[in-house]
Coordinates of N, CA, C and O in Angstrom, one line a residue:
M601 N -6.5 27.6 15.8 CA -6.6 26.2 14.9 C -8.0 25.8 15.6 O -8.5 26.3 17.3
S602 N -8.9 25.5 14.7 CA -10.1 24.9 15.8 C -10.0 23.4 17.5 O -9.0 22.9 16.8
S603 N -10.8 24.1 17.7 CA -10.2 23.6 19.2 C -10.9 21.7 18.7 O -10.3 21.3 19.8
A604 N -11.4 21.6 17.8 CA -11.9 20.5 17.4 C -10.1 19.8 16.8 O -10.2 18.5 17.2
F605 N -9.2 20.4 17.0 CA -8.2 19.9 16.3 C -6.9 20.1 17.6 O -5.8 20.1 17.1
K606 N -6.9 21.0 18.5 CA -5.9 21.3 20.2 C -5.9 19.7 20.6 O -6.6 19.1 20.9
P607 N -4.9 19.5 20.6 CA -4.5 18.7 21.3 C -4.4 17.8 22.9 O -5.0 19.5 23.6
R608 N -5.2 17.3 23.3 CA -6.3 16.6 24.4 C -4.6 16.7 25.4 O -4.9 15.7 25.8
H609 N -4.5 17.8 25.8 CA -2.9 17.5 27.8 C -3.4 17.0 28.9 O -4.3 17.3 29.0
G610 N -2.9 16.0 28.6 CA -3.3 15.0 29.5 C -4.5 14.2 29.5 O -4.8 13.1 30.5
K611 N -4.5 14.0 29.1 CA -5.5 12.9 28.7 C -5.0 11.5 27.3 O -5.1 11.8 26.2
L612 N -5.0 11.0 28.6 CA -5.0 9.5 27.4 C -6.1 9.0 26.5 O -6.7 8.8 27.7
I613 N -6.3 8.2 26.1 CA -7.4 7.5 26.0 C -6.7 5.8 26.1 O -6.2 5.7 26.7
E614 N -7.8 5.3 26.6 CA -8.3 4.2 27.3 C -7.2 3.2 26.5 O -7.1 2.9 25.2
P615 N -6.8 2.3 27.6 CA -5.7 1.2 27.0 C -6.0 0.6 25.7 O -5.4 0.6 24.2
D616 N -7.2 0.2 25.4 CA -8.2 -0.8 24.8 C -7.9 -0.4 23.3 O -7.5 -0.9 22.4
S617 N -7.8 1.3 23.3 CA -7.8 1.5 21.8 C -6.7 2.2 21.7 O -6.6 2.2 20.4
H618 N -5.9 2.8 22.3 CA -4.0 2.6 22.2 C -4.3 1.3 21.1 O -3.0 1.5 20.8
V619 N -4.1 -0.1 22.2 CA -3.7 -1.3 21.3 C -3.9 -0.9 20.2 O -4.2 -1.5 18.9
Q620 N -5.3 -0.8 20.5 CA -5.9 -1.3 18.7 C -5.5 -0.7 18.1 O -5.5 -0.7 16.7
G621 N -5.4 1.1 18.3 CA -4.3 1.7 16.9 C -3.1 0.8 16.5 O -2.8 1.2 15.2
F622 N -2.7 1.1 17.6 CA -1.4 0.3 17.2 C -1.2 -1.4 16.8 O -0.3 -1.2 15.9
R623 N -2.1 -2.2 16.9 CA -2.4 -3.2 15.9 C -2.7 -3.1 14.8 O -1.7 -3.2 13.9
K624 N -3.4 -2.1 14.9 CA -3.5 -1.8 13.2 C -2.5 -1.5 12.7 O -2.5 -1.4 11.2
A625 N -1.9 -0.6 12.7 CA -0.6 0.2 12.0 C 0.6 -0.8 12.1 O 0.8 -0.4 10.8
R626 N 1.0 -1.6 13.2 CA 1.1 -2.9 12.8 C 1.1 -4.0 11.5 O 1.9 -3.6 11.4
D627 N -0.1 -4.8 11.5 CA -0.3 -5.0 10.3 C -0.8 -4.2 9.0 O -0.4 -4.8 7.9
A628 N -1.0 -2.9 9.1 CA -0.5 -2.3 8.1 C 0.7 -2.2 8.1 O 1.1 -2.8 6.4
R629 N 2.3 -1.8 8.6 CA 3.5 -2.1 7.8 C 4.0 -3.9 7.2 O 4.5 -4.2 6.4
R630 N 3.3 -5.0 7.8 CA 3.7 -6.2 8.0 C 3.1 -6.4 6.3 O 3.6 -6.8 5.9
T631 N 1.8 -5.0 6.1 CA 1.0 -6.7 4.4 C 2.7 -5.5 4.0 O 1.5 -4.8 2.0
E632 N 2.3 -3.4 3.9 CA 2.9 -2.6 3.4 C 3.9 -3.2 2.0 O 3.3 -2.8 0.6
L633 N 4.8 -3.7 2.4 CA 5.6 -4.2 1.3 C 5.6 -5.1 0.6 O 5.1 -4.7 -0.7
A634 N 4.5 -6.0 0.6 CA 3.9 -7.0 0.3 C 2.9 -6.7 -1.2 O 3.0 -6.7 -2.2
E635 N 2.0 -5.6 0.2 CA 1.5 -4.9 -1.6 C 1.9 -4.1 -2.4 O 1.8 -3.7 -4.1
D636 N 2.5 -3.2 -2.1 CA 4.0 -2.9 -2.6 C 4.5 -3.7 -3.8 O 4.7 -3.1 -5.5
Y637 N 5.5 -4.6 -3.9 CA 5.7 -5.6 -4.6 C 4.7 -5.6 -5.4 O 4.6 -5.7 -6.7
V638 N 3.2 -6.6 -5.0 CA 2.5 -7.4 -5.8 C 2.6 -6.1 -7.6 O 1.5 -6.0 -8.3
E639 N 1.8 -4.9 -6.1 CA 1.3 -3.9 -7.5 C 2.2 -3.6 -8.6 O 1.7 -3.2 -9.1
L640 N 4.1 -3.2 -7.7 CA 4.6 -2.8 -9.2 C 4.6 -3.9 -10.2 O 5.1 -3.8 -11.2
I641 N 4.7 -5.6 -10.1 CA 5.3 -6.7 -9.8 C 3.9 -6.5 -11.5 O 3.4 -6.6 -12.7
S642 N 2.2 -6.1 -11.3 CA 1.4 -6.6 -12.0 C 2.2 -5.2 -12.9 O 1.3 -5.4 -14.4
D643 N 2.2 -4.4 -12.3 CA 2.3 -3.5 -13.8 C 3.6 -3.5 -14.4 O 2.8 -3.3 -16.0
L644 N 4.1 -3.7 -13.9 CA 5.5 -4.2 -15.4 C 5.1 -5.8 -16.1 O 5.8 -4.9 -17.4
I645 N 4.5 -6.5 -15.4 CA 4.0 -7.4 -16.7 C 2.8 -6.2 -17.6 O 3.0 -6.8 -18.6
A646 N 1.9 -5.3 -16.3 CA 1.2 -5.5 -17.6 C 1.8 -4.1 -19.4 O 1.2 -3.4 -19.7
D647 N 3.3 -3.4 -18.0 CA 3.5 -2.9 -19.1 C 4.6 -2.8 -20.4 O 4.7 -2.3 -21.1
S648 N 5.5 -4.5 -19.6 CA 6.2 -4.1 -20.9 C 6.7 -6.3 -20.7 O 7.1 -6.6 -21.7
G649 N 5.4 -6.9 -20.1 CA 5.0 -7.9 -20.3 C 5.7 -9.0 -19.7 O 5.6 -10.3 -19.5
E650 N 6.6 -7.8 -19.0 CA 7.7 -9.3 -18.2 C 7.0 -8.3 -16.6 O 7.6 -7.1 -16.6
A651 N 7.9 -9.0 -15.6 CA 8.6 -7.9 -14.7 C 10.0 -9.0 -13.9 O 10.0 -10.1 -13.3
R652 N 11.3 -8.7 -14.0 CA 12.7 -8.6 -13.7 C 12.2 -8.2 -12.4 O 12.4 -7.4 -11.7
Q653 N 13.7 -9.8 -11.4 CA 14.2 -9.2 -10.1 C 14.5 -7.1 -10.5 O 14.7 -6.4 -9.3
T654 N 15.2 -7.6 -11.5 CA 16.6 -6.5 -11.5 C 15.9 -4.8 -11.8 O 15.7 -4.2 -11.1
D655 N 14.5 -5.0 -12.8 CA 13.4 -4.1 -12.9 C 12.6 -3.8 -11.6 O 12.6 -2.5 -11.3
I656 N 12.8 -4.9 -10.7 CA 11.6 -4.2 -9.2 C 13.1 -3.7 -8.7 O 12.3 -2.2 -7.6
A657 N 14.3 -4.3 -8.2 CA 14.8 -3.5 -7.9 C 15.6 -1.9 -7.8 O 15.3 -1.3 -7.2
R658 N 15.7 -1.9 -8.8 CA 15.8 -0.4 -9.5 C 13.9 0.7 -9.3 O 15.3 1.4 -9.0
R659 N 13.1 -0.1 -10.0 CA 11.6 0.7 -9.4 C 11.3 0.8 -7.8 O 11.1 1.8 -7.9
L660 N 12.2 0.5 -6.6 CA 12.5 0.3 -6.0 C 12.7 1.4 -4.7 O 12.4 1.4 -4.1
G661 N 14.5 1.7 -5.5 CA 15.1 1.7 -5.4 C 16.4 1.0 -4.1 O 16.4 1.6 -3.2
V662 N 16.3 -0.6 -3.9 CA 16.5 -1.6 -2.7 C 17.5 -1.9 -4.1 O 17.7 -2.0 -5.6
A663 N 18.1 -2.8 -2.9 CA 19.2 -3.5 -4.0 C 18.7 -4.9 -4.6 O 17.3 -5.5 -3.6
Q664 N 19.0 -5.9 -5.6 CA 18.7 -7.0 -5.8 C 18.6 -8.6 -4.1 O 18.0 -8.7 -4.8
P665 N 19.5 -8.3 -3.9 CA 19.3 -9.1 -2.9 C 17.9 -9.0 -1.8 O 17.1 -9.8 -0.9
T666 N 17.7 -8.0 -1.5 CA 16.5 -7.1 -1.2 C 14.9 -7.9 -2.0 O 14.3 -8.9 -1.0
V667 N 15.3 -7.5 -2.7 CA 14.2 -7.8 -3.5 C 13.9 -10.1 -3.0 O 13.1 -10.2 -3.4
A668 N 15.2 -10.5 -4.0 CA 15.3 -11.6 -3.6 C 14.5 -12.3 -2.3 O 13.3 -13.4 -2.8
K669 N 15.1 -11.6 -1.4 CA 13.9 -12.4 -0.6 C 12.3 -12.0 -0.3 O 12.0 -12.7 0.1
M670 N 12.5 -10.8 -0.2 CA 10.5 -10.4 -0.8 C 10.5 -11.5 -2.0 O 9.4 -11.6 -1.7
L671 N 10.4 -11.4 -2.7 CA 9.5 -12.7 -3.6 C 10.0 -13.8 -3.6 O 8.8 -14.9 -3.0
K672 N 11.0 -14.3 -2.5 CA 10.3 -15.8 -1.7 C 9.4 -15.4 -1.0 O 8.3 -16.6 -0.9
R673 N 9.7 -15.2 -0.5 CA 8.5 -15.1 0.5 C 6.8 -14.9 -0.8 O 5.6 -15.2 0.3
L674 N 6.7 -13.4 -0.9 CA 5.3 -13.6 -2.1 C 5.1 -14.6 -2.0 O 3.6 -15.2 -1.8
A675 N 6.3 -15.9 -3.4 CA 6.4 -16.5 -3.9 C 5.7 -17.7 -2.8 O 3.9 -19.0 -2.7
E676 N 5.7 -17.8 -1.6 CA 5.8 -18.6 -0.4 C 4.2 -18.2 0.2 O 3.2 -18.5 0.9
E677 N 3.6 -17.2 -0.1 CA 2.1 -16.8 0.7 C 1.5 -16.7 -0.7 O 0.1 -16.2 -0.6
G678 N 1.8 -17.0 -1.4 CA 1.1 -17.5 -2.4 C 0.4 -16.2 -3.7 O -0.2 -16.7 -4.5
L679 N 1.5 -15.1 -3.6 CA 1.0 -14.4 -4.5 C 1.6 -14.6 -5.8 O 0.8 -13.2 -6.6
I680 N 2.5 -14.8 -5.5 CA 3.6 -14.6 -6.9 C 3.8 -16.0 -7.2 O 4.0 -17.2 -6.6
V681 N 4.6 -16.7 -9.2 CA 5.0 -17.8 -9.0 C 6.4 -17.2 -9.4 O 6.4 -16.3 -10.5
K682 N 7.4 -17.7 -8.9 CA 9.0 -17.3 -9.4 C 9.6 -18.6 -10.1 O 9.8 -19.4 -9.1
R683 N 9.8 -18.5 -11.2 CA 9.9 -20.3 -11.5 C 12.1 -19.1 -12.3 O 12.1 -18.4 -13.0
P684 N 13.8 -20.3 -11.8 CA 14.7 -19.6 -12.3 C 14.5 -19.5 -14.0 O 13.7 -20.1 -15.1
Y685 N 15.5 -18.8 -14.1 CA 15.5 -17.8 -15.5 C 14.3 -17.4 -16.6 O 13.9 -17.6 -17.7
R686 N 13.4 -17.4 -15.3 CA 12.1 -17.0 -16.3 C 11.5 -15.7 -15.4 O 12.4 -15.3 -14.8
G687 N 10.8 -14.7 -15.9 CA 10.4 -13.4 -15.7 C 9.2 -14.3 -13.8 O 9.4 -15.5 -14.2
I688 N 8.4 -13.6 -13.4 CA 7.7 -13.1 -12.4 C 6.0 -13.5 -12.7 O 6.0 -11.9 -13.7
S689 N 5.7 -14.2 -12.2 CA 4.3 -14.4 -13.1 C 3.8 -14.0 -11.3 O 4.0 -14.8 -10.5
M690 N 1.7 -13.5 -11.9 CA 1.0 -13.6 -10.8 C 0.5 -14.9 -10.9 O -0.3 -15.4 -12.3
T691 N -0.4 -14.7 -9.8 CA -1.5 -15.4 -9.4 C -2.7 -15.2 -9.2 O -2.9 -13.6 -8.9
E692 N -3.4 -15.3 -8.7 CA -5.3 -14.9 -9.2 C -4.7 -13.8 -7.2 O -5.9 -12.6 -6.9
A693 N -4.8 -14.9 -6.5 CA -4.9 -13.9 -5.4 C -3.6 -12.8 -5.3 O -3.8 -11.9 -4.7
G694 N -2.2 -12.6 -5.6 CA -1.7 -11.9 -6.5 C -2.9 -10.4 -6.8 O -2.2 -9.4 -6.7
E695 N -2.8 -11.5 -7.6 CA -3.5 -10.1 -8.8 C -4.4 -9.3 -8.1 O -4.8 -8.8 -8.4
R696 N -5.7 -10.2 -7.0 CA -6.3 -9.4 -6.5 C -6.3 -8.0 -5.2 O -6.3 -6.9 -4.4
L697 N -4.5 -8.7 -4.5 CA -3.8 -8.0 -3.9 C -3.4 -6.5 -4.5 O -4.4 -5.8 -4.1
A698 N -3.3 -6.6 -5.8 CA -3.4 -5.9 -6.9 C -3.4 -5.0 -6.9 O -3.4 -3.9 -7.0
A699 N -4.3 -4.9 -7.4 CA -6.0 -4.2 -7.2 C -6.6 -3.4 -6.5 O -6.9 -2.5 -6.9
E700 N -6.4 -4.4 -5.7 CA -7.3 -3.8 -3.9 C -6.4 -2.5 -3.7 O -6.5 -1.5 -3.5
S701 N -5.0 -2.8 -4.0 CA -4.3 -1.5 -3.2 C -4.1 -0.4 -4.4 O -4.0 0.6 -3.9
R702 N -3.4 -0.5 -6.1 CA -4.3 0.6 -6.5 C -5.8 0.9 -6.6 O -5.3 2.0 -6.7
R703 N -6.5 0.2 -6.1 CA -7.4 0.7 -5.9 C -7.1 1.9 -4.6 O -8.3 3.2 -4.5
R704 N -7.1 1.2 -3.7 CA -7.2 2.6 -2.6 C -6.6 3.4 -3.0 O -6.7 4.2 -2.2
H705 N -5.0 3.7 -3.4 CA -3.7 4.4 -4.4 C -5.0 5.2 -4.6 O -4.8 7.0 -4.6
R706 N -5.2 4.7 -5.6 CA -6.5 6.1 -6.5 C -6.8 7.0 -5.6 O -7.2 7.7 -5.7
L707 N -8.1 6.3 -5.0 CA -9.4 6.5 -4.4 C -8.1 7.6 -3.3 O -8.3 9.0 -2.9
V708 N -7.2 7.8 -2.5 CA -6.9 8.3 -1.4 C -5.9 9.5 -2.3 O -6.3 10.6 -1.9
E709 N -5.7 9.3 -3.0 CA -4.7 10.0 -4.5 C -6.0 11.2 -5.1 O -6.0 11.8 -4.9
A710 N -7.5 10.0 -5.5 CA -8.2 11.5 -6.2 C -8.4 12.0 -4.4 O -8.8 13.4 -4.9
C711 N -9.4 11.4 -3.1 CA -9.3 13.0 -2.4 C -8.3 13.5 -1.6 O -8.8 14.7 -1.2
L712 N -7.2 13.3 -1.8 CA -6.2 14.3 -1.5 C -6.2 15.6 -2.5 O -6.2 16.6 -2.4
R713 N -6.1 15.0 -3.7 CA -6.0 16.0 -5.0 C -7.7 16.7 -4.9 O -7.5 18.4 -5.0
K714 N -8.6 16.6 -4.9 CA -9.6 17.3 -4.4 C -9.7 18.2 -3.4 O -10.4 19.7 -3.1
L715 N -8.6 18.0 -2.0 CA -8.7 19.1 -1.2 C -7.2 19.3 -1.7 O -7.3 20.8 -0.4
G716 N -7.0 19.5 -2.8 CA -6.2 21.0 -3.3 C -5.1 20.7 -3.1 O -4.1 21.8 -3.0
V717 N -4.7 19.7 -2.8 CA -2.8 19.0 -3.0 C -2.1 18.9 -4.1 O -3.2 18.7 -5.2
S718 N -1.2 19.1 -3.9 CA -0.5 18.8 -5.7 C -0.9 17.3 -5.9 O 0.3 17.0 -5.0
A719 N -0.4 17.7 -7.2 CA -1.0 16.4 -8.2 C 0.8 15.4 -7.6 O 0.6 14.3 -7.1
E720 N 1.7 16.0 -7.8 CA 3.3 15.2 -7.2 C 2.8 15.0 -5.7 O 3.1 13.7 -4.8
T721 N 2.7 16.1 -4.6 CA 2.5 15.2 -3.1 C 1.7 14.8 -2.9 O 1.4 12.8 -2.0
A722 N 0.4 14.4 -3.5 CA -0.9 14.5 -2.8 C -0.4 12.5 -4.0 O -0.4 11.5 -3.4
R723 N 0.7 11.6 -4.7 CA 0.9 11.2 -5.4 C 1.6 10.6 -3.9 O 1.3 9.1 -4.0
L724 N 2.4 10.8 -3.9 CA 3.7 10.5 -2.8 C 3.2 10.5 -1.8 O 3.3 9.2 -0.5
D725 N 2.0 11.2 -0.8 CA 1.1 10.7 0.7 C 0.6 9.8 0.6 O 0.1 8.7 0.9
A726 N -0.6 9.8 -1.0 CA -1.7 8.8 -0.9 C -0.3 6.8 -1.2 O -0.5 6.2 -0.6
E727 N 1.0 7.0 -1.7 CA 1.6 5.9 -1.4 C 1.7 5.4 0.1 O 2.0 4.0 -0.1
G728 N 1.8 5.9 1.1 CA 1.7 5.6 3.0 C 1.0 5.4 2.5 O 0.3 4.3 3.8
I729 N -0.6 6.2 2.9 CA -1.4 6.5 3.4 C -2.2 5.3 2.7 O -3.4 4.0 3.8
E730 N -2.6 4.9 1.6 CA -3.6 3.7 0.7 C -3.3 2.3 1.6 O -4.8 1.8 2.0
H731 N -1.8 2.1 2.9 CA -2.3 0.9 3.2 C -2.4 0.9 5.3 O -2.1 -0.2 5.6
H732 N -2.5 2.2 5.3 CA -2.9 2.0 6.1 C -4.6 3.2 7.0 O -5.1 2.6 7.7
V733 N -5.0 3.0 6.2 CA -6.6 3.2 5.3 C -7.6 1.9 6.0 O -7.5 1.1 5.1
S734 N -8.5 2.4 6.4 CA -9.3 1.6 6.7 C -10.5 1.7 5.6 O -10.7 2.6 4.8
G735 N -11.5 0.4 5.8 CA -12.7 0.4 5.0 C -13.9 1.5 4.9 O -13.9 2.1 3.8
E736 N -13.7 2.0 6.5 CA -14.3 2.9 7.0 C -13.8 3.8 5.8 O -15.5 5.5 6.0
T737 N -12.6 4.8 6.2 CA -12.6 5.6 6.0 C -12.6 6.1 4.5 O -12.9 7.0 3.3
L738 N -11.9 5.0 3.6 CA -12.4 4.2 2.3 C -13.4 4.9 1.4 O -13.9 5.5 0.9
A739 N -14.9 4.6 2.2 CA -16.0 4.7 2.3 C -16.3 6.1 1.8 O -17.1 6.6 1.1
A740 N -16.1 7.2 3.6 CA -16.2 8.0 3.5 C -15.1 9.0 2.6 O -15.6 10.1 1.6
F741 N -14.6 8.3 1.9 CA -13.6 9.1 0.1 C -14.1 8.8 -0.6 O -14.3 10.1 -1.4
E742 N -14.5 7.6 -0.7 CA -16.1 8.1 -1.8 C -16.7 8.8 -2.0 O -17.0 9.1 -2.6
R743 N -17.2 9.0 -0.5 CA -19.0 10.1 -1.4 C -18.8 11.0 -1.3 O -19.0 12.0 -1.5
F744 N -17.1 11.4 -0.1 CA -16.5 12.6 -0.5 C -16.6 13.0 -1.9 O -16.7 14.3 -2.4
L745 N -15.6 12.6 -3.1 CA -15.5 12.1 -4.2 C -16.9 12.3 -5.2 O -17.0 13.2 -6.2
D746 N -17.4 11.2 -5.1 CA -19.1 11.5 -5.5 C -19.8 13.2 -5.3 O -20.5 12.8 -5.9
D747 N -19.7 13.3 -3.9 CA -20.6 14.9 -3.8 C -20.6 16.0 -4.6 O -21.0 16.6 -4.3
G748 N -18.7 16.1 -4.6 CA -18.0 16.8 -5.4 C -17.9 16.9 -7.2 O -17.7 17.8 -7.4

């Protein structure tokens, strides 16, 4: 293993840096579900013209009450509109969030593929990484992909 990748035993990073890293991870976890939901809702609408609670639950592998709770949150945040006995529609803010999440996912997945990761693994890994990667890192990924 290269010395650049060896752990630095006994050397903790500065507390402010530690806080910053944990804060970034907590913030990403808070928005991760919302991003996944709006991206899926947008994709379902684009594919079949509608997004139904049952379809969302099935595709995410969660119970319908879980979906109902998240849809309520997304509506309160102004990302979707949910009307009784009708499908879910996206707001402009929701569409922007879905598009940004989709762009990050595709960029991370393409970068992993260029590194030699299999298509399936890259798709699965990108699903988690996309929510935690910074704008600076995304820009570096874009340069990396453009250079090759």
